C-alpha cells in the first residue's frame, strides 16, 4: 500500500462471518419425548419385513413356519451354506453386480456430458428433450416390455450381457441426466468462463473445473440408479435368460422350485441380496435426498 | 500515482452489434480503452455491460463489427488466445481448491515455470494482503476475503490487460470502500489497463480515470471522468455519473426570434443553444450540488421548498425536497451551517441558470444550457 | 409502553461469544438502531430481547417485568423481519386485521386501527388488494402495519429494508421515518447500513465483536467517536487514523502534520493513534499560516460532486474531502491544516483519550 501510515481499515475486522447454522447451539440436555418414541416404533414397523427375512434366514424350515412366529431361537447358518451349494448361485450374484455396475457407470459418464450440454449450451427444445428422456420412467415398465422383447429378438440381443447392459444404461440415463443437470445448473457459468478466458480447453472445463464441483451429484445419480438396476426384475426376466439372470429373477424362479416354496432358500438368498444394497444406502443416504430433489435441495453433502 | 494516459489503444470496438434472435442487445457500439486507463463501463443494470465484456473476452462473438485487441482484429478468435486477466462477477472461486491453487490457476494453465508462479503469487498476495489466507479453502473466507482472492487470481496472469465484471456488487459498504482503494492502487502499481463494469454510481466515480456510459445497447459518451462529469453530453451521462442522481424535469423549449426559453420550477430560464434546435420537448437536468440552499447568490433564481426527508450518508446529508409538486434533491456537507435551517422544514432552493443542462427529449443529446434569469 | 433494559447479557454458542456482557437501556418513545457489521452480535442481541434466544447469562427487562425466560408470545412485542411475513392469498386489510381478531378486539376498534396505521404506512389505497400482487416493498409495508396495529409495547425491526428493490428503498425508509415519529413505543431497529441508521435513529448503539462500542445520537457518534471502530465504521470514507507521526512531550503534541505544537493535557502521553475525518481536513491551493505542504496522490469524485483527495505529507498519507473548486490536480502541492478541535486521540486499546483538544 502507498505508505499507509494510518491504521487504515485494513486492521479492522474482516473475519469470516459467524454462521449460527454450523455452530454448536445451546447444550440442552437430550430428553426422551413421546414423539421420539413414536417415531422409533414407526421406523421399526417399517423395518420389520427386512428383519423377518433376516431372522428367517437364520432359522430352520420348521422354526420359520412356526405359528405364532418365534422370536427366540437358536440361529443356524445352514441356509447360507446350502445357498452356496445351489447351482448357478454365484452366477446370479456376478450378473447382478456386473450388470448394475457396468451399465450405471456408462450411464453416468454419458449423462454427465449430456447434462453439461443441456445446462450450458441449452440446445433448442432442451426442455422437451429432457421431458422425452424421462418419459420411459413415468409409465409402468410392463407397458413397454413387448416392444423391447420384439426389438431384442430381432437384434439377437436377448440373453446377452451386451443387450442387458445397453438396456440398463438406457434405463439409468434419464434420472442421471435430470439429477446432474440440477447440479451443473448450480455451478455458476462464471467458473467455465474463468477457465476459458485463462486459456483452458472445453474438455478441461468439463472435467477439471465443473466435475469436481458436482461430485455429490455424481454419487447421488450413481446410488440412485444402482438401486433401480439392482432391484429390476421384469426386463431381466423377459430379455435375459439362464446365463444373464440376476438375483431378483433367481428369487422369483426359486419360489416354485420343486412344486413348493423353499422358504429357507428364499430367506437366505433375500438376505444376501438385501445386504450389499443396505450397506450402500446406509452410507450414502444423504445423497439419496439430493438425488430425489434433482440437486435442488443441497443438504450437507 | 496515476499513470499518464497515452493514446495507444488496448481495445478498440468498432460498430459492434450483438443480437440474440430478434433481440438486439448491443447496437452500433464503438469505444476504445487506452493503455494505462482505469476504464469504467457505467450503465444501468441491463444496459448491456456484461455482454460487451463477453465480446471483449471472446466468450461470445459479435453479430457484426470488430473487436480489436492490442491492434489486432480478434473478432473470430476464442478466449484462450486473447491473454486477458479476468475477475468475474460473484467470485467464482473453485471450491475444491485452496486459495493458493485458486490464485495460481491462470499461471498453471499457461504452463508457467514454478519460479514464475511463485513470483506472481508473492506479488499479488502482498498487493492484496492475503498472504495469510493461502492455505485456506474458499468456504473459510469472509465475503471481502473471497473478493480479494478472486481479484488476486485475475491479476496473477502475466498480461497487461484485465477485465473486471462488477466485482464489488453485493459487498457491504465498508468492504467496498477498502477494495476500491485496493483496486486503484493495484492498477497503478502494476501499470496495467483495467476495463471495469459497474452499475454503482459512486463506484464509477471513485475508480475511473476514463469512463464509457452505456445506455440502450450503445456507448452514448466516452471520455475522461473529469470531462464527462463536468460537461455531460447526454442525459444518460448526467444520470449515470453522479451521486446522488441528478434532478430531471420535462420541459418545452419556446422560441421567439433569437430568444430561446424554457419554463422550470425555478422560473423562466433563457437557454443558450449549442447548435441548431427547433422548439419542442426537452429534458432539463441539474446536479444536486447545484441546487443551493440559503442565501441567494447573484444571478440565481429560486423557489420555496419543503424538506420531505433527509438521508445522512456519513459526511454528507442528502435532502429530498418538494417545490410544489416537483421533487428536488440536493446535498449538503455534514459540517454545513445550513443543516440547522433545514430542520425548520422550509427552505429556499436556488440555482444558477448556467448549471441547468438542456437535452433533446428524443435523442437525449445535450442541446444547450441555461443562460440567465428570465422575466420571472 | 415501556423501556427495554438489558442487564449484563451474554450469549455463547459453544466457545463463541456472540454477545458479551451488554448492559443498556432502550428508552420508551425513542428509535434505537443496533448498528454494526455482519457477525457483530446485533441480531443475537435482538433475538434475546424478542425471546428467540435465551441469554447464557444476564437478564432482560421490559418495563419492570423480567422477561429473560418468558416466551416470545407473552412479551408484548411486535417484530418485522428481513423478509416480509404476510398471509398470502388474502387482502391487505385482512393481513393487518388477523392478529386483532385473534386478540378478540371488536370490529369498530379494528377498523379504526387498520385505517389509521394504513394511512401512516402509505397503504391506505391498497387495503382491498390481494397481498400477492404487491412487491417486496409493499409486502413489507403490510407486515409493518400489522405489527403496529397490534400495539405492542416494543417494536423490533430486523433489517426490514435489506430485501427491497433499490428503487423502493428510499420510499420505504421515508415511510418508516414518518411512522416512527407518530409512535410512542420503544423501537429497536437492526441494520448494517450506516445511512439507514443515521437517517432513522434517535440513538445508535454501535456494536462490534459482541459489545456495544458506543451509544449516542447519530451526530454524536459521527462527530465524537469514542473508539477507532466507530470512527472507521461511520462515514464514507471513514476517519483517517494516523500512527507513528506524532509525539507527545511536555504537554505538547508535535507532528510534521502541524505547523505548531498543540497544547495537550497529561492523558495524551498514552495516545497511539491520531484521528481526523476526511471532510474536516482543511485544504488550500495557496500557502496558509496553519498549513503544511501536502502532495496530491490521487483524486476522485465523490458524493455531491465533492473531491476525495489522497494526500502525502512527508511519509504520511491521508484522505481529505473538499469542494471541487478547492482541490488540486494529481501531483500538485497543496497546503493542509488539521483544526485542533476536529482531532481525536486514541490509545493502544483503540479507545478515545480526553487530551484536552478543544473538540472534546
Tab-separated table of C-alpha atoms in Angstrom, chain A residues 5-299:
chain	number	residue	atom	x	y	z
A	5	UNK	CA	0.790	5.492	7.842
A	6	UNK	CA	-2.613	5.250	9.406
A	7	UNK	CA	-4.130	2.129	10.796
A	8	UNK	CA	-6.412	2.195	7.825
A	9	UNK	CA	-9.427	-0.014	7.569
A	10	UNK	CA	-7.109	-2.960	6.945
A	11	UNK	CA	-6.583	-3.625	10.633
A	12	UNK	CA	-10.272	-3.683	11.299
A	13	UNK	CA	-12.423	-6.752	11.373
A	14	UNK	CA	-12.912	-8.667	8.188
A	15	UNK	CA	-13.172	-12.128	9.615
A	16	UNK	CA	-15.327	-14.949	8.328
A	17	UNK	CA	-18.821	-14.326	9.442
A	18	UNK	CA	-20.231	-16.192	12.313
A	19	UNK	CA	-22.622	-18.704	10.898
A	20	UNK	CA	-25.060	-19.992	13.503
A	21	UNK	CA	-26.054	-22.949	11.329
A	22	UNK	CA	-22.637	-24.530	11.680
A	23	UNK	CA	-22.042	-23.505	15.264
A	24	UNK	CA	-22.894	-25.611	18.234
A	25	UNK	CA	-26.200	-24.489	19.649
A	26	UNK	CA	-27.114	-24.481	23.288
A	27	UNK	CA	-26.120	-27.621	25.069
A	28	UNK	CA	-29.623	-28.621	26.058
A	29	UNK	CA	-29.897	-31.990	27.776
A	30	UNK	CA	-31.374	-34.619	25.457
A	31	UNK	CA	-34.801	-35.644	26.633
A	32	UNK	CA	-36.834	-38.674	25.649
A	33	UNK	CA	-40.037	-37.348	24.178
A	34	UNK	CA	-43.255	-39.077	23.162
A	35	UNK	CA	-42.654	-38.025	19.571
A	36	UNK	CA	-39.243	-39.662	19.715
A	37	UNK	CA	-40.649	-42.928	20.971
A	38	UNK	CA	-43.426	-42.947	18.365
A	39	UNK	CA	-41.002	-42.314	15.521
A	40	UNK	CA	-38.829	-45.217	16.705
A	41	UNK	CA	-41.842	-47.515	16.763
A	42	UNK	CA	-42.937	-46.450	13.289
A	43	UNK	CA	-39.432	-46.868	11.900
A	44	UNK	CA	-39.114	-50.362	13.367
A	45	UNK	CA	-42.515	-51.260	11.934
A	46	UNK	CA	-41.272	-50.234	8.512
A	47	UNK	CA	-38.137	-52.276	9.029
A	48	UNK	CA	-39.991	-55.400	10.198
A	49	UNK	CA	-40.270	-57.210	6.805
A	50	UNK	CA	-36.488	-56.980	6.356
A	51	UNK	CA	-35.994	-58.074	9.941
A	52	UNK	CA	-38.344	-61.025	9.360
A	53	UNK	CA	-36.423	-62.124	6.287
A	54	UNK	CA	-33.074	-61.729	8.020
A	55	UNK	CA	-34.302	-63.725	11.021
A	56	UNK	CA	-35.897	-66.339	8.773
A	57	UNK	CA	-32.564	-66.843	7.046
A	58	UNK	CA	-31.149	-67.981	10.371
A	59	UNK	CA	-33.990	-70.398	11.171
A	60	UNK	CA	-34.695	-73.955	10.232
A	61	UNK	CA	-37.671	-74.655	7.995
A	62	UNK	CA	-39.839	-75.719	10.952
A	63	UNK	CA	-38.938	-72.703	13.032
A	64	UNK	CA	-39.652	-70.473	10.085
A	65	UNK	CA	-43.163	-71.777	9.583
A	66	UNK	CA	-43.987	-71.968	13.292
A	67	UNK	CA	-47.115	-70.176	14.436
A	68	UNK	CA	-47.024	-67.928	16.379
A	69	UNK	CA	-43.672	-66.771	14.929
A	70	UNK	CA	-40.586	-67.489	17.010
A	71	UNK	CA	-38.554	-64.538	18.200
A	72	UNK	CA	-36.172	-66.534	20.340
A	73	UNK	CA	-34.415	-69.440	18.683
A	74	UNK	CA	-31.001	-70.942	18.142
A	75	UNK	CA	-29.666	-69.393	14.900
A	76	UNK	CA	-28.207	-71.609	12.219
A	77	UNK	CA	-26.045	-70.773	9.224
A	78	UNK	CA	-27.179	-73.902	7.359
A	79	UNK	CA	-29.387	-71.946	4.984
A	80	UNK	CA	-26.458	-69.848	3.820
A	81	UNK	CA	-24.242	-72.893	3.463
A	82	UNK	CA	-26.957	-74.565	1.414
A	83	UNK	CA	-27.393	-71.409	-0.603
A	84	UNK	CA	-23.820	-71.526	-1.856
A	85	UNK	CA	-24.223	-75.109	-2.908
A	86	UNK	CA	-27.157	-74.207	-5.124
A	87	UNK	CA	-26.204	-74.450	-8.808
A	88	UNK	CA	-25.648	-71.062	-10.585
A	89	UNK	CA	-25.947	-69.034	-7.395
A	90	UNK	CA	-22.563	-67.369	-7.903
A	91	UNK	CA	-23.582	-66.645	-11.483
A	92	UNK	CA	-26.665	-64.733	-10.241
A	93	UNK	CA	-24.572	-62.589	-7.944
A	94	UNK	CA	-21.955	-61.906	-10.612
A	95	UNK	CA	-24.728	-60.992	-13.062
A	96	UNK	CA	-26.374	-58.592	-10.624
A	97	UNK	CA	-23.103	-56.871	-9.727
A	98	UNK	CA	-21.764	-56.806	-13.277
A	99	UNK	CA	-24.939	-55.538	-14.945
A	100	UNK	CA	-25.602	-52.829	-12.381
A	101	UNK	CA	-22.032	-51.540	-12.053
A	102	UNK	CA	-21.172	-51.531	-15.752
A	103	UNK	CA	-24.411	-50.098	-17.049
A	104	UNK	CA	-24.734	-47.448	-14.344
A	105	UNK	CA	-21.098	-46.374	-14.821
A	106	UNK	CA	-21.605	-45.973	-18.555
A	107	UNK	CA	-24.873	-44.169	-17.940
A	108	UNK	CA	-23.281	-41.699	-15.516
A	109	UNK	CA	-20.488	-40.857	-17.952
A	110	UNK	CA	-22.928	-40.333	-20.821
A	111	UNK	CA	-25.390	-38.447	-18.638
A	112	UNK	CA	-22.767	-36.086	-17.242
A	113	UNK	CA	-21.784	-34.959	-20.729
A	114	UNK	CA	-25.415	-34.683	-21.781
A	115	UNK	CA	-26.329	-32.753	-18.645
A	116	UNK	CA	-23.406	-30.361	-19.163
A	117	UNK	CA	-24.626	-29.655	-22.697
A	118	UNK	CA	-28.217	-29.126	-21.595
A	119	UNK	CA	-27.087	-26.839	-18.790
A	120	UNK	CA	-24.586	-24.733	-20.703
A	121	UNK	CA	-25.470	-24.812	-24.401
A	122	UNK	CA	-29.245	-25.023	-23.969
A	123	UNK	CA	-29.884	-26.520	-27.439
A	124	UNK	CA	-33.239	-25.532	-28.930
A	125	UNK	CA	-36.010	-27.616	-27.422
A	126	UNK	CA	-33.944	-28.580	-24.354
A	127	UNK	CA	-36.970	-28.734	-22.123
A	128	UNK	CA	-38.820	-31.045	-24.474
A	129	UNK	CA	-35.815	-33.305	-24.946
A	130	UNK	CA	-35.457	-33.561	-21.188
A	131	UNK	CA	-39.132	-34.449	-20.996
A	132	UNK	CA	-38.815	-37.150	-23.643
A	133	UNK	CA	-35.825	-38.608	-21.825
A	134	UNK	CA	-37.823	-39.076	-18.692
A	135	UNK	CA	-40.911	-40.394	-20.433
A	136	UNK	CA	-39.846	-44.059	-20.242
A	137	UNK	CA	-39.665	-43.670	-16.485
A	138	UNK	CA	-43.141	-42.452	-15.749
A	139	UNK	CA	-45.106	-45.350	-17.232
A	140	UNK	CA	-45.007	-48.817	-15.692
A	141	UNK	CA	-42.305	-50.967	-17.215
A	142	UNK	CA	-44.915	-53.577	-18.151
A	143	UNK	CA	-46.384	-51.107	-20.621
A	144	UNK	CA	-43.410	-51.233	-22.934
A	145	UNK	CA	-41.922	-54.612	-22.269
A	146	UNK	CA	-43.379	-56.019	-25.519
A	147	UNK	CA	-41.667	-53.609	-27.938
A	148	UNK	CA	-38.383	-54.298	-26.194
A	149	UNK	CA	-38.975	-58.023	-26.309
A	150	UNK	CA	-39.502	-57.879	-30.068
A	151	UNK	CA	-36.682	-55.439	-30.677
A	152	UNK	CA	-34.188	-57.506	-28.707
A	153	UNK	CA	-35.332	-60.610	-30.520
A	154	UNK	CA	-34.725	-59.071	-33.937
A	155	UNK	CA	-31.322	-57.726	-32.893
A	156	UNK	CA	-30.302	-61.033	-31.252
A	157	UNK	CA	-29.617	-59.207	-28.015
A	158	UNK	CA	-31.721	-61.459	-25.814
A	159	UNK	CA	-29.853	-63.246	-23.073
A	160	UNK	CA	-26.626	-61.353	-23.794
A	161	UNK	CA	-24.650	-59.116	-21.460
A	162	UNK	CA	-24.310	-56.508	-24.188
A	163	UNK	CA	-28.063	-56.426	-24.653
A	164	UNK	CA	-28.820	-56.062	-20.969
A	165	UNK	CA	-26.058	-53.528	-20.430
A	166	UNK	CA	-27.491	-51.453	-23.281
A	167	UNK	CA	-30.928	-51.728	-21.762
A	168	UNK	CA	-29.908	-50.859	-18.206
A	169	UNK	CA	-27.721	-47.987	-19.398
A	170	UNK	CA	-30.721	-46.574	-21.197
A	171	UNK	CA	-32.782	-47.289	-18.134
A	172	UNK	CA	-30.343	-45.260	-15.974
A	173	UNK	CA	-29.701	-42.284	-18.222
A	174	UNK	CA	-32.930	-40.284	-17.681
A	175	UNK	CA	-32.703	-39.835	-13.919
A	176	UNK	CA	-28.957	-39.328	-14.116
A	177	UNK	CA	-29.323	-36.501	-16.626
A	178	UNK	CA	-32.012	-34.861	-14.527
A	179	UNK	CA	-30.050	-35.108	-11.320
A	180	UNK	CA	-26.780	-33.971	-12.879
A	181	UNK	CA	-28.330	-31.098	-14.773
A	182	UNK	CA	-29.695	-29.799	-11.487
A	183	UNK	CA	-26.214	-29.914	-10.025
A	184	UNK	CA	-24.457	-28.367	-13.012
A	185	UNK	CA	-27.035	-25.578	-13.111
A	186	UNK	CA	-25.930	-24.852	-9.570
A	187	UNK	CA	-22.344	-24.261	-10.707
A	188	UNK	CA	-22.096	-20.718	-11.994
A	189	UNK	CA	-21.077	-20.417	-15.666
A	190	UNK	CA	-18.576	-17.854	-14.356
A	191	UNK	CA	-16.408	-20.869	-13.450
A	192	UNK	CA	-16.411	-22.095	-17.054
A	193	UNK	CA	-15.647	-18.620	-18.288
A	194	UNK	CA	-12.815	-18.133	-15.815
A	195	UNK	CA	-11.258	-21.298	-17.200
A	196	UNK	CA	-11.840	-20.413	-20.848
A	197	UNK	CA	-10.511	-16.872	-20.527
A	198	UNK	CA	-7.383	-18.201	-18.883
A	199	UNK	CA	-6.755	-20.490	-21.834
A	200	UNK	CA	-8.391	-23.756	-20.806
A	201	UNK	CA	-9.960	-26.115	-23.343
A	202	UNK	CA	-13.638	-27.067	-23.090
A	203	UNK	CA	-12.620	-30.572	-22.001
A	204	UNK	CA	-10.572	-29.076	-19.183
A	205	UNK	CA	-13.587	-27.007	-18.100
A	206	UNK	CA	-15.897	-30.031	-18.199
A	207	UNK	CA	-13.654	-32.467	-16.349
A	208	UNK	CA	-11.367	-30.298	-14.253
A	209	UNK	CA	-13.455	-27.243	-13.416
A	210	UNK	CA	-17.067	-28.385	-13.267
A	211	UNK	CA	-16.792	-32.094	-12.443
A	212	UNK	CA	-15.080	-31.681	-9.063
A	213	UNK	CA	-17.903	-29.353	-8.050
A	214	UNK	CA	-20.702	-31.816	-8.820
A	215	UNK	CA	-19.240	-34.887	-7.139
A	216	UNK	CA	-22.201	-35.169	-4.753
A	217	UNK	CA	-24.472	-35.230	-7.801
A	218	UNK	CA	-22.432	-37.974	-9.418
A	219	UNK	CA	-22.635	-40.049	-6.252
A	220	UNK	CA	-26.367	-39.393	-5.928
A	221	UNK	CA	-27.030	-40.389	-9.530
A	222	UNK	CA	-24.859	-43.478	-9.106
A	223	UNK	CA	-26.502	-44.710	-5.907
A	224	UNK	CA	-29.973	-43.978	-7.186
A	225	UNK	CA	-29.520	-45.951	-10.357
A	226	UNK	CA	-27.689	-48.822	-8.696
A	227	UNK	CA	-30.783	-49.223	-6.535
A	228	UNK	CA	-33.037	-49.236	-9.595
A	229	UNK	CA	-30.976	-51.677	-11.585
A	230	UNK	CA	-30.204	-53.961	-8.635
A	231	UNK	CA	-33.918	-54.275	-7.950
A	232	UNK	CA	-35.075	-54.501	-11.542
A	233	UNK	CA	-36.928	-57.718	-12.256
A	234	UNK	CA	-39.260	-57.559	-15.204
A	235	UNK	CA	-36.823	-56.791	-18.011
A	236	UNK	CA	-34.190	-59.196	-16.855
A	237	UNK	CA	-36.900	-61.831	-16.654
A	238	UNK	CA	-38.099	-61.065	-20.180
A	239	UNK	CA	-34.934	-60.088	-22.023
A	240	UNK	CA	-32.420	-62.173	-20.120
A	241	UNK	CA	-32.058	-65.913	-19.917
A	242	UNK	CA	-30.293	-68.540	-17.884
A	243	UNK	CA	-26.846	-67.001	-18.360
A	244	UNK	CA	-27.852	-63.458	-17.542
A	245	UNK	CA	-30.343	-63.854	-14.713
A	246	UNK	CA	-29.969	-61.554	-11.757
A	247	UNK	CA	-30.905	-62.272	-8.159
A	248	UNK	CA	-34.475	-60.876	-8.325
A	249	UNK	CA	-35.170	-63.299	-11.167
A	250	UNK	CA	-33.478	-66.118	-9.293
A	251	UNK	CA	-35.605	-65.339	-6.254
A	252	UNK	CA	-38.742	-65.419	-8.309
A	253	UNK	CA	-37.982	-68.661	-10.140
A	254	UNK	CA	-36.818	-70.381	-6.950
A	255	UNK	CA	-40.172	-69.691	-5.328
A	256	UNK	CA	-41.574	-72.539	-7.411
A	257	UNK	CA	-38.669	-74.922	-7.084
A	258	UNK	CA	-39.826	-78.489	-6.573
A	259	UNK	CA	-43.521	-77.715	-6.506
A	260	UNK	CA	-43.441	-75.952	-3.106
A	261	UNK	CA	-41.936	-72.743	-1.904
A	262	UNK	CA	-38.486	-73.267	-0.487
A	263	UNK	CA	-38.786	-70.664	2.292
A	264	UNK	CA	-35.388	-71.065	3.855
A	265	UNK	CA	-33.697	-70.722	0.495
A	266	UNK	CA	-35.715	-67.606	-0.345
A	267	UNK	CA	-34.945	-66.114	3.052
A	268	UNK	CA	-31.206	-66.741	2.770
A	269	UNK	CA	-30.968	-65.504	-0.806
A	270	UNK	CA	-33.160	-62.499	0.009
A	271	UNK	CA	-30.951	-61.576	2.949
A	272	UNK	CA	-27.765	-61.951	0.952
A	273	UNK	CA	-29.365	-59.844	-1.751
A	274	UNK	CA	-30.561	-57.039	0.513
A	275	UNK	CA	-27.314	-56.769	2.469
A	276	UNK	CA	-24.971	-55.048	-0.049
A	277	UNK	CA	-27.627	-52.569	-1.049
A	278	UNK	CA	-28.482	-51.766	2.567
A	279	UNK	CA	-24.841	-51.010	3.303
A	280	UNK	CA	-24.632	-48.806	0.210
A	281	UNK	CA	-27.799	-46.907	1.101
A	282	UNK	CA	-26.797	-46.537	4.734
A	283	UNK	CA	-23.520	-44.867	3.844
A	284	UNK	CA	-24.882	-42.740	1.023
A	285	UNK	CA	-28.353	-41.916	2.311
A	286	UNK	CA	-27.682	-38.179	2.339
A	287	UNK	CA	-27.013	-38.339	-1.395
A	288	UNK	CA	-30.378	-40.009	-1.952
A	289	UNK	CA	-32.111	-36.886	-0.685
A	290	UNK	CA	-30.275	-34.627	-3.110
A	291	UNK	CA	-30.861	-37.179	-5.851
A	292	UNK	CA	-34.596	-37.273	-5.278
A	293	UNK	CA	-34.770	-33.490	-5.474
A	294	UNK	CA	-32.633	-33.325	-8.622
A	295	UNK	CA	-29.967	-31.301	-6.873
A	296	UNK	CA	-32.306	-28.538	-5.819
A	297	UNK	CA	-32.023	-29.428	-2.151
A	298	UNK	CA	-28.367	-29.442	-1.298
A	299	UNK	CA	-28.379	-30.738	2.241
